[in-house]
């Protein structure tokens, strides 16, 4: 009887471990783009220094929960896709890069989770710090488990710079004015840390 109880207990532990395992992940590769508009032409910048870390609850096929996660983007790593040093300088100045060298997002809570085929769609909230101002910000994450165990996390989010106390820049003595709304697009591959 005691032997059967021990076997049952050990079997339960093993099954629990395969159903939901805790795993730490970090950045393997990333694409993070900020797209905006102006009264003259659209513009785009890409981040070249992004660090993502996460502690996730996984089952055998997908992400079940997020225990902790954060994103850090070096502000001066934002580079114009048109290779414009003038645009880069204005972007870094607008985001107060000298005083606030990082843009950060820190996860706080999962709002909802749903499965769509092989993809997990997770709505989360967290704190986005941009130019030294922190605001709660919701994100929709589209997450896939890739062959080999890596995770792909994709999504887009529109952000108003003015919500973070940032005045959209103007150029050429005010002749070119940048729009307040920007669109953040991200596609990150995470590997087990």
mmCIF file with all atom_site columns, C-alpha atoms in Angstrom:
data_model
loop_
_atom_site.group_PDB
_atom_site.id
_atom_site.type_symbol
_atom_site.label_atom_id
_atom_site.label_alt_id
_atom_site.label_comp_id
_atom_site.label_asym_id
_atom_site.label_entity_id
_atom_site.label_seq_id
_atom_site.pdbx_PDB_ins_code
_atom_site.Cartn_x
_atom_site.Cartn_y
_atom_site.Cartn_z
_atom_site.occupancy
_atom_site.B_iso_or_equiv
_atom_site.pdbx_formal_charge
_atom_site.auth_seq_id
_atom_site.auth_comp_id
_atom_site.auth_asym_id
_atom_site.auth_atom_id
_atom_site.pdbx_PDB_model_num
ATOM 1   C CA . UNK A 1 1   ? 0.000  0.000  0.000   1.00 0.00 ? 1   UNK A CA 1
ATOM 2   C CA . UNK A 1 2   ? 2.778  2.438  0.941   1.00 0.00 ? 2   UNK A CA 1
ATOM 3   C CA . UNK A 1 3   ? 4.717  1.450  -2.170  1.00 0.00 ? 3   UNK A CA 1
ATOM 4   C CA . UNK A 1 4   ? 1.683  2.159  -4.389  1.00 0.00 ? 4   UNK A CA 1
ATOM 5   C CA . UNK A 1 5   ? 1.215  5.568  -2.734  1.00 0.00 ? 5   UNK A CA 1
ATOM 6   C CA . UNK A 1 6   ? 4.860  6.486  -3.366  1.00 0.00 ? 6   UNK A CA 1
ATOM 7   C CA . UNK A 1 7   ? 4.609  5.387  -7.016  1.00 0.00 ? 7   UNK A CA 1
ATOM 8   C CA . UNK A 1 8   ? 1.398  7.393  -7.463  1.00 0.00 ? 8   UNK A CA 1
ATOM 9   C CA . UNK A 1 9   ? 3.035  10.472 -5.895  1.00 0.00 ? 9   UNK A CA 1
ATOM 10  C CA . UNK A 1 10  ? 6.140  10.181 -8.126  1.00 0.00 ? 10  UNK A CA 1
ATOM 11  C CA . UNK A 1 11  ? 3.998  9.680  -11.257 1.00 0.00 ? 11  UNK A CA 1
ATOM 12  C CA . UNK A 1 12  ? 1.956  12.780 -10.392 1.00 0.00 ? 12  UNK A CA 1
ATOM 13  C CA . UNK A 1 13  ? 5.142  14.831 -9.954  1.00 0.00 ? 13  UNK A CA 1
ATOM 14  C CA . UNK A 1 14  ? 6.545  13.648 -13.295 1.00 0.00 ? 14  UNK A CA 1
ATOM 15  C CA . UNK A 1 15  ? 3.289  14.424 -15.128 1.00 0.00 ? 15  UNK A CA 1
ATOM 16  C CA . UNK A 1 16  ? 3.065  17.852 -13.510 1.00 0.00 ? 16  UNK A CA 1
ATOM 17  C CA . UNK A 1 17  ? 6.599  18.566 -14.712 1.00 0.00 ? 17  UNK A CA 1
ATOM 18  C CA . UNK A 1 18  ? 5.736  17.719 -18.316 1.00 0.00 ? 18  UNK A CA 1
ATOM 19  C CA . UNK A 1 19  ? 2.465  19.642 -18.302 1.00 0.00 ? 19  UNK A CA 1
ATOM 20  C CA . UNK A 1 20  ? 3.809  22.981 -17.106 1.00 0.00 ? 20  UNK A CA 1
ATOM 21  C CA . UNK A 1 21  ? 7.532  23.607 -16.841 1.00 0.00 ? 21  UNK A CA 1
ATOM 22  C CA . UNK A 1 22  ? 9.115  26.904 -15.795 1.00 0.00 ? 22  UNK A CA 1
ATOM 23  C CA . UNK A 1 23  ? 11.720 28.148 -18.237 1.00 0.00 ? 23  UNK A CA 1
ATOM 24  C CA . UNK A 1 24  ? 13.874 31.234 -18.478 1.00 0.00 ? 24  UNK A CA 1
ATOM 25  C CA . UNK A 1 25  ? 14.388 32.731 -21.952 1.00 0.00 ? 25  UNK A CA 1
ATOM 26  C CA . UNK A 1 26  ? 16.530 35.490 -23.433 1.00 0.00 ? 26  UNK A CA 1
ATOM 27  C CA . UNK A 1 27  ? 17.012 37.197 -26.805 1.00 0.00 ? 27  UNK A CA 1
ATOM 28  C CA . UNK A 1 28  ? 18.293 35.100 -29.704 1.00 0.00 ? 28  UNK A CA 1
ATOM 29  C CA . UNK A 1 29  ? 17.360 37.561 -32.470 1.00 0.00 ? 29  UNK A CA 1
ATOM 30  C CA . UNK A 1 30  ? 15.072 40.567 -32.874 1.00 0.00 ? 30  UNK A CA 1
ATOM 31  C CA . UNK A 1 31  ? 13.485 42.991 -35.278 1.00 0.00 ? 31  UNK A CA 1
ATOM 32  C CA . UNK A 1 32  ? 12.042 46.075 -33.628 1.00 0.00 ? 32  UNK A CA 1
ATOM 33  C CA . UNK A 1 33  ? 10.857 48.924 -35.843 1.00 0.00 ? 33  UNK A CA 1
ATOM 34  C CA . UNK A 1 34  ? 9.233  52.262 -35.082 1.00 0.00 ? 34  UNK A CA 1
ATOM 35  C CA . UNK A 1 35  ? 7.217  53.741 -37.957 1.00 0.00 ? 35  UNK A CA 1
ATOM 36  C CA . UNK A 1 36  ? 5.873  57.267 -37.982 1.00 0.00 ? 36  UNK A CA 1
ATOM 37  C CA . UNK A 1 37  ? 4.496  59.980 -40.213 1.00 0.00 ? 37  UNK A CA 1
ATOM 38  C CA . UNK A 1 38  ? 5.152  63.638 -40.912 1.00 0.00 ? 38  UNK A CA 1
ATOM 39  C CA . UNK A 1 39  ? 3.538  66.298 -43.066 1.00 0.00 ? 39  UNK A CA 1
ATOM 40  C CA . UNK A 1 40  ? 6.280  65.632 -45.677 1.00 0.00 ? 40  UNK A CA 1
ATOM 41  C CA . UNK A 1 41  ? 6.920  61.842 -45.692 1.00 0.00 ? 41  UNK A CA 1
ATOM 42  C CA . UNK A 1 42  ? 6.701  58.721 -43.559 1.00 0.00 ? 42  UNK A CA 1
ATOM 43  C CA . UNK A 1 43  ? 9.756  57.649 -41.567 1.00 0.00 ? 43  UNK A CA 1
ATOM 44  C CA . UNK A 1 44  ? 11.065 54.489 -39.929 1.00 0.00 ? 44  UNK A CA 1
ATOM 45  C CA . UNK A 1 45  ? 13.745 53.605 -37.365 1.00 0.00 ? 45  UNK A CA 1
ATOM 46  C CA . UNK A 1 46  ? 15.070 50.201 -36.302 1.00 0.00 ? 46  UNK A CA 1
ATOM 47  C CA . UNK A 1 47  ? 16.554 49.257 -32.935 1.00 0.00 ? 47  UNK A CA 1
ATOM 48  C CA . UNK A 1 48  ? 19.979 47.610 -33.061 1.00 0.00 ? 48  UNK A CA 1
ATOM 49  C CA . UNK A 1 49  ? 20.324 46.844 -29.321 1.00 0.00 ? 49  UNK A CA 1
ATOM 50  C CA . UNK A 1 50  ? 17.390 45.013 -27.689 1.00 0.00 ? 50  UNK A CA 1
ATOM 51  C CA . UNK A 1 51  ? 17.543 42.721 -24.637 1.00 0.00 ? 51  UNK A CA 1
ATOM 52  C CA . UNK A 1 52  ? 14.476 40.617 -23.784 1.00 0.00 ? 52  UNK A CA 1
ATOM 53  C CA . UNK A 1 53  ? 14.322 38.304 -20.764 1.00 0.00 ? 53  UNK A CA 1
ATOM 54  C CA . UNK A 1 54  ? 11.428 36.192 -19.562 1.00 0.00 ? 54  UNK A CA 1
ATOM 55  C CA . UNK A 1 55  ? 10.392 33.488 -17.133 1.00 0.00 ? 55  UNK A CA 1
ATOM 56  C CA . UNK A 1 56  ? 7.563  31.482 -18.680 1.00 0.00 ? 56  UNK A CA 1
ATOM 57  C CA . UNK A 1 57  ? 5.308  28.564 -17.820 1.00 0.00 ? 57  UNK A CA 1
ATOM 58  C CA . UNK A 1 58  ? 5.271  26.151 -20.784 1.00 0.00 ? 58  UNK A CA 1
ATOM 59  C CA . UNK A 1 59  ? 3.392  22.981 -21.563 1.00 0.00 ? 59  UNK A CA 1
ATOM 60  C CA . UNK A 1 60  ? 4.653  20.521 -24.167 1.00 0.00 ? 60  UNK A CA 1
ATOM 61  C CA . UNK A 1 61  ? 3.433  22.608 -27.110 1.00 0.00 ? 61  UNK A CA 1
ATOM 62  C CA . UNK A 1 62  ? 2.902  26.230 -26.073 1.00 0.00 ? 62  UNK A CA 1
ATOM 63  C CA . UNK A 1 63  ? 3.359  29.062 -23.604 1.00 0.00 ? 63  UNK A CA 1
ATOM 64  C CA . UNK A 1 64  ? 0.806  28.940 -20.784 1.00 0.00 ? 64  UNK A CA 1
ATOM 65  C CA . UNK A 1 65  ? 1.780  31.871 -18.577 1.00 0.00 ? 65  UNK A CA 1
ATOM 66  C CA . UNK A 1 66  ? 4.317  34.602 -17.995 1.00 0.00 ? 66  UNK A CA 1
ATOM 67  C CA . UNK A 1 67  ? 5.894  34.809 -14.551 1.00 0.00 ? 67  UNK A CA 1
ATOM 68  C CA . UNK A 1 68  ? 8.168  37.752 -15.396 1.00 0.00 ? 68  UNK A CA 1
ATOM 69  C CA . UNK A 1 69  ? 9.397  39.523 -18.532 1.00 0.00 ? 69  UNK A CA 1
ATOM 70  C CA . UNK A 1 70  ? 11.213 42.696 -19.502 1.00 0.00 ? 70  UNK A CA 1
ATOM 71  C CA . UNK A 1 71  ? 12.464 44.469 -22.614 1.00 0.00 ? 71  UNK A CA 1
ATOM 72  C CA . UNK A 1 72  ? 15.330 46.975 -22.711 1.00 0.00 ? 72  UNK A CA 1
ATOM 73  C CA . UNK A 1 73  ? 16.122 49.012 -25.809 1.00 0.00 ? 73  UNK A CA 1
ATOM 74  C CA . UNK A 1 74  ? 19.220 51.216 -25.888 1.00 0.00 ? 74  UNK A CA 1
ATOM 75  C CA . UNK A 1 75  ? 17.794 54.576 -26.984 1.00 0.00 ? 75  UNK A CA 1
ATOM 76  C CA . UNK A 1 76  ? 20.792 55.508 -29.141 1.00 0.00 ? 76  UNK A CA 1
ATOM 77  C CA . UNK A 1 77  ? 20.495 52.149 -30.934 1.00 0.00 ? 77  UNK A CA 1
ATOM 78  C CA . UNK A 1 78  ? 17.452 53.516 -32.821 1.00 0.00 ? 78  UNK A CA 1
ATOM 79  C CA . UNK A 1 79  ? 18.705 54.109 -36.364 1.00 0.00 ? 79  UNK A CA 1
ATOM 80  C CA . UNK A 1 80  ? 16.824 55.524 -39.344 1.00 0.00 ? 80  UNK A CA 1
ATOM 81  C CA . UNK A 1 81  ? 16.152 52.950 -42.069 1.00 0.00 ? 81  UNK A CA 1
ATOM 82  C CA . UNK A 1 82  ? 17.122 55.688 -44.556 1.00 0.00 ? 82  UNK A CA 1
ATOM 83  C CA . UNK A 1 83  ? 20.547 55.958 -42.854 1.00 0.00 ? 83  UNK A CA 1
ATOM 84  C CA . UNK A 1 84  ? 19.973 59.572 -41.915 1.00 0.00 ? 84  UNK A CA 1
ATOM 85  C CA . UNK A 1 85  ? 22.338 60.856 -39.212 1.00 0.00 ? 85  UNK A CA 1
ATOM 86  C CA . UNK A 1 86  ? 20.172 64.000 -38.948 1.00 0.00 ? 86  UNK A CA 1
ATOM 87  C CA . UNK A 1 87  ? 17.067 61.887 -38.261 1.00 0.00 ? 87  UNK A CA 1
ATOM 88  C CA . UNK A 1 88  ? 18.972 59.734 -35.742 1.00 0.00 ? 88  UNK A CA 1
ATOM 89  C CA . UNK A 1 89  ? 20.182 62.796 -33.846 1.00 0.00 ? 89  UNK A CA 1
ATOM 90  C CA . UNK A 1 90  ? 16.662 64.260 -33.703 1.00 0.00 ? 90  UNK A CA 1
ATOM 91  C CA . UNK A 1 91  ? 15.190 60.919 -32.581 1.00 0.00 ? 91  UNK A CA 1
ATOM 92  C CA . UNK A 1 92  ? 17.754 60.514 -29.779 1.00 0.00 ? 92  UNK A CA 1
ATOM 93  C CA . UNK A 1 93  ? 17.305 64.131 -28.686 1.00 0.00 ? 93  UNK A CA 1
ATOM 94  C CA . UNK A 1 94  ? 13.481 63.841 -28.704 1.00 0.00 ? 94  UNK A CA 1
ATOM 95  C CA . UNK A 1 95  ? 13.676 60.684 -26.556 1.00 0.00 ? 95  UNK A CA 1
ATOM 96  C CA . UNK A 1 96  ? 16.148 62.420 -24.175 1.00 0.00 ? 96  UNK A CA 1
ATOM 97  C CA . UNK A 1 97  ? 18.737 59.682 -24.745 1.00 0.00 ? 97  UNK A CA 1
ATOM 98  C CA . UNK A 1 98  ? 21.461 61.578 -22.860 1.00 0.00 ? 98  UNK A CA 1
ATOM 99  C CA . UNK A 1 99  ? 19.351 61.529 -19.679 1.00 0.00 ? 99  UNK A CA 1
ATOM 100 C CA . UNK A 1 100 ? 17.374 58.294 -20.271 1.00 0.00 ? 100 UNK A CA 1
ATOM 101 C CA . UNK A 1 101 ? 19.636 55.835 -22.131 1.00 0.00 ? 101 UNK A CA 1
ATOM 102 C CA . UNK A 1 102 ? 17.069 53.007 -22.152 1.00 0.00 ? 102 UNK A CA 1
ATOM 103 C CA . UNK A 1 103 ? 13.488 52.494 -23.245 1.00 0.00 ? 103 UNK A CA 1
ATOM 104 C CA . UNK A 1 104 ? 12.015 49.738 -21.049 1.00 0.00 ? 104 UNK A CA 1
ATOM 105 C CA . UNK A 1 105 ? 8.910  47.596 -20.842 1.00 0.00 ? 105 UNK A CA 1
ATOM 106 C CA . UNK A 1 106 ? 8.282  45.551 -17.696 1.00 0.00 ? 106 UNK A CA 1
ATOM 107 C CA . UNK A 1 107 ? 5.486  42.962 -17.722 1.00 0.00 ? 107 UNK A CA 1
ATOM 108 C CA . UNK A 1 108 ? 2.976  43.147 -14.847 1.00 0.00 ? 108 UNK A CA 1
ATOM 109 C CA . UNK A 1 109 ? -0.003 40.917 -15.689 1.00 0.00 ? 109 UNK A CA 1
ATOM 110 C CA . UNK A 1 110 ? -1.650 38.609 -18.249 1.00 0.00 ? 110 UNK A CA 1
ATOM 111 C CA . UNK A 1 111 ? -5.086 39.895 -19.268 1.00 0.00 ? 111 UNK A CA 1
ATOM 112 C CA . UNK A 1 112 ? -6.189 37.013 -21.508 1.00 0.00 ? 112 UNK A CA 1
ATOM 113 C CA . UNK A 1 113 ? -4.873 33.928 -23.324 1.00 0.00 ? 113 UNK A CA 1
ATOM 114 C CA . UNK A 1 114 ? -6.300 32.087 -26.303 1.00 0.00 ? 114 UNK A CA 1
ATOM 115 C CA . UNK A 1 115 ? -5.055 29.411 -28.705 1.00 0.00 ? 115 UNK A CA 1
ATOM 116 C CA . UNK A 1 116 ? -5.301 29.884 -32.460 1.00 0.00 ? 116 UNK A CA 1
ATOM 117 C CA . UNK A 1 117 ? -3.890 26.763 -34.066 1.00 0.00 ? 117 UNK A CA 1
ATOM 118 C CA . UNK A 1 118 ? -0.179 26.563 -33.197 1.00 0.00 ? 118 UNK A CA 1
ATOM 119 C CA . UNK A 1 119 ? -0.169 30.173 -32.005 1.00 0.00 ? 119 UNK A CA 1
ATOM 120 C CA . UNK A 1 120 ? -0.882 31.504 -28.513 1.00 0.00 ? 120 UNK A CA 1
ATOM 121 C CA . UNK A 1 121 ? -2.419 34.989 -28.490 1.00 0.00 ? 121 UNK A CA 1
ATOM 122 C CA . UNK A 1 122 ? -1.734 36.651 -25.154 1.00 0.00 ? 122 UNK A CA 1
ATOM 123 C CA . UNK A 1 123 ? -2.941 40.088 -24.078 1.00 0.00 ? 123 UNK A CA 1
ATOM 124 C CA . UNK A 1 124 ? -0.724 41.509 -21.364 1.00 0.00 ? 124 UNK A CA 1
ATOM 125 C CA . UNK A 1 125 ? -0.170 44.767 -19.538 1.00 0.00 ? 125 UNK A CA 1
ATOM 126 C CA . UNK A 1 126 ? 3.065  46.270 -18.288 1.00 0.00 ? 126 UNK A CA 1
ATOM 127 C CA . UNK A 1 127 ? 4.887  49.527 -17.697 1.00 0.00 ? 127 UNK A CA 1
ATOM 128 C CA . UNK A 1 128 ? 6.452  51.285 -20.697 1.00 0.00 ? 128 UNK A CA 1
ATOM 129 C CA . UNK A 1 129 ? 9.117  53.863 -19.819 1.00 0.00 ? 129 UNK A CA 1
ATOM 130 C CA . UNK A 1 130 ? 9.889  56.255 -22.653 1.00 0.00 ? 130 UNK A CA 1
ATOM 131 C CA . UNK A 1 131 ? 11.868 59.462 -22.193 1.00 0.00 ? 131 UNK A CA 1
ATOM 132 C CA . UNK A 1 132 ? 11.787 58.973 -18.417 1.00 0.00 ? 132 UNK A CA 1
ATOM 133 C CA . UNK A 1 133 ? 7.964  58.750 -18.205 1.00 0.00 ? 133 UNK A CA 1
ATOM 134 C CA . UNK A 1 134 ? 6.339  55.442 -17.235 1.00 0.00 ? 134 UNK A CA 1
ATOM 135 C CA . UNK A 1 135 ? 2.805  54.548 -18.369 1.00 0.00 ? 135 UNK A CA 1
ATOM 136 C CA . UNK A 1 136 ? 0.791  51.309 -18.158 1.00 0.00 ? 136 UNK A CA 1
ATOM 137 C CA . UNK A 1 137 ? 0.670  49.853 -21.679 1.00 0.00 ? 137 UNK A CA 1
ATOM 138 C CA . UNK A 1 138 ? -1.224 46.824 -23.005 1.00 0.00 ? 138 UNK A CA 1
ATOM 139 C CA . UNK A 1 139 ? 0.331  44.598 -25.679 1.00 0.00 ? 139 UNK A CA 1
ATOM 140 C CA . UNK A 1 140 ? -1.010 41.735 -27.772 1.00 0.00 ? 140 UNK A CA 1
ATOM 141 C CA . UNK A 1 141 ? 1.632  39.021 -28.171 1.00 0.00 ? 141 UNK A CA 1
ATOM 142 C CA . UNK A 1 142 ? 1.412  36.359 -30.884 1.00 0.00 ? 142 UNK A CA 1
ATOM 143 C CA . UNK A 1 143 ? 3.602  33.507 -29.633 1.00 0.00 ? 143 UNK A CA 1
ATOM 144 C CA . UNK A 1 144 ? 4.753  30.337 -31.406 1.00 0.00 ? 144 UNK A CA 1
ATOM 145 C CA . UNK A 1 145 ? 6.952  27.520 -30.166 1.00 0.00 ? 145 UNK A CA 1
ATOM 146 C CA . UNK A 1 146 ? 9.509  26.845 -32.905 1.00 0.00 ? 146 UNK A CA 1
ATOM 147 C CA . UNK A 1 147 ? 11.235 23.544 -33.700 1.00 0.00 ? 147 UNK A CA 1
ATOM 148 C CA . UNK A 1 148 ? 14.097 23.223 -31.229 1.00 0.00 ? 148 UNK A CA 1
ATOM 149 C CA . UNK A 1 149 ? 12.198 24.930 -28.400 1.00 0.00 ? 149 UNK A CA 1
ATOM 150 C CA . UNK A 1 150 ? 12.747 28.611 -29.237 1.00 0.00 ? 150 UNK A CA 1
ATOM 151 C CA . UNK A 1 151 ? 9.806  31.022 -28.869 1.00 0.00 ? 151 UNK A CA 1
ATOM 152 C CA . UNK A 1 152 ? 8.792  33.585 -31.487 1.00 0.00 ? 152 UNK A CA 1
ATOM 153 C CA . UNK A 1 153 ? 6.957  36.645 -30.123 1.00 0.00 ? 153 UNK A CA 1
ATOM 154 C CA . UNK A 1 154 ? 5.391  39.073 -32.621 1.00 0.00 ? 154 UNK A CA 1
ATOM 155 C CA . UNK A 1 155 ? 3.065  42.053 -32.482 1.00 0.00 ? 155 UNK A CA 1
ATOM 156 C CA . UNK A 1 156 ? 2.371  45.717 -33.159 1.00 0.00 ? 156 UNK A CA 1
ATOM 157 C CA . UNK A 1 157 ? 1.280  48.603 -30.931 1.00 0.00 ? 157 UNK A CA 1
ATOM 158 C CA . UNK A 1 158 ? 0.400  52.229 -31.660 1.00 0.00 ? 158 UNK A CA 1
ATOM 159 C CA . UNK A 1 159 ? 1.792  54.728 -29.133 1.00 0.00 ? 159 UNK A CA 1
ATOM 160 C CA . UNK A 1 160 ? 1.227  58.465 -28.726 1.00 0.00 ? 160 UNK A CA 1
ATOM 161 C CA . UNK A 1 161 ? 4.521  60.185 -27.901 1.00 0.00 ? 161 UNK A CA 1
ATOM 162 C CA . UNK A 1 162 ? 2.595  62.924 -26.045 1.00 0.00 ? 162 UNK A CA 1
ATOM 163 C CA . UNK A 1 163 ? 1.369  60.324 -23.497 1.00 0.00 ? 163 UNK A CA 1
ATOM 164 C CA . UNK A 1 164 ? 4.986  60.142 -22.339 1.00 0.00 ? 164 UNK A CA 1
ATOM 165 C CA . UNK A 1 165 ? 5.497  63.895 -22.275 1.00 0.00 ? 165 UNK A CA 1
ATOM 166 C CA . UNK A 1 166 ? 7.417  63.815 -25.568 1.00 0.00 ? 166 UNK A CA 1
ATOM 167 C CA . UNK A 1 167 ? 6.882  66.628 -28.040 1.00 0.00 ? 167 UNK A CA 1
ATOM 168 C CA . UNK A 1 168 ? 7.077  65.261 -31.600 1.00 0.00 ? 168 UNK A CA 1
ATOM 169 C CA . UNK A 1 169 ? 10.086 66.877 -33.310 1.00 0.00 ? 169 UNK A CA 1
ATOM 170 C CA . UNK A 1 170 ? 9.992  69.315 -36.186 1.00 0.00 ? 170 UNK A CA 1
ATOM 171 C CA . UNK A 1 171 ? 12.665 69.913 -38.837 1.00 0.00 ? 171 UNK A CA 1
ATOM 172 C CA . UNK A 1 172 ? 13.660 72.610 -41.319 1.00 0.00 ? 172 UNK A CA 1
ATOM 173 C CA . UNK A 1 173 ? 12.548 75.488 -39.065 1.00 0.00 ? 173 UNK A CA 1
ATOM 174 C CA . UNK A 1 174 ? 9.162  73.854 -38.496 1.00 0.00 ? 174 UNK A CA 1
ATOM 175 C CA . UNK A 1 175 ? 8.405  73.130 -42.176 1.00 0.00 ? 175 UNK A CA 1
ATOM 176 C CA . UNK A 1 176 ? 8.435  69.363 -41.460 1.00 0.00 ? 176 UNK A CA 1
ATOM 177 C CA . UNK A 1 177 ? 6.402  68.215 -38.469 1.00 0.00 ? 177 UNK A CA 1
ATOM 178 C CA . UNK A 1 178 ? 6.409  64.667 -37.167 1.00 0.00 ? 178 UNK A CA 1
ATOM 179 C CA . UNK A 1 179 ? 3.067  63.079 -36.202 1.00 0.00 ? 179 UNK A CA 1
ATOM 180 C CA . UNK A 1 180 ? 2.365  62.243 -32.539 1.00 0.00 ? 180 UNK A CA 1
ATOM 181 C CA . UNK A 1 181 ? 1.410  58.605 -33.181 1.00 0.00 ? 181 UNK A CA 1
ATOM 182 C CA . UNK A 1 182 ? 4.067  55.973 -33.890 1.00 0.00 ? 182 UNK A CA 1
ATOM 183 C CA . UNK A 1 183 ? 3.660  52.259 -34.576 1.00 0.00 ? 183 UNK A CA 1
ATOM 184 C CA . UNK A 1 184 ? 5.931  49.800 -32.822 1.00 0.00 ? 184 UNK A CA 1
ATOM 185 C CA . UNK A 1 185 ? 6.401  46.462 -34.652 1.00 0.00 ? 185 UNK A CA 1
ATOM 186 C CA . UNK A 1 186 ? 8.362  43.627 -33.076 1.00 0.00 ? 186 UNK A CA 1
ATOM 187 C CA . UNK A 1 187 ? 9.395  40.083 -33.974 1.00 0.00 ? 187 UNK A CA 1
ATOM 188 C CA . UNK A 1 188 ? 11.638 38.511 -31.329 1.00 0.00 ? 188 UNK A CA 1
ATOM 189 C CA . UNK A 1 189 ? 13.075 34.990 -31.148 1.00 0.00 ? 189 UNK A CA 1
ATOM 190 C CA . UNK A 1 190 ? 13.785 33.841 -27.594 1.00 0.00 ? 190 UNK A CA 1
ATOM 191 C CA . UNK A 1 191 ? 16.041 30.947 -26.625 1.00 0.00 ? 191 UNK A CA 1
ATOM 192 C CA . UNK A 1 192 ? 16.258 29.082 -23.335 1.00 0.00 ? 192 UNK A CA 1
ATOM 193 C CA . UNK A 1 193 ? 18.722 30.890 -21.064 1.00 0.00 ? 193 UNK A CA 1
#
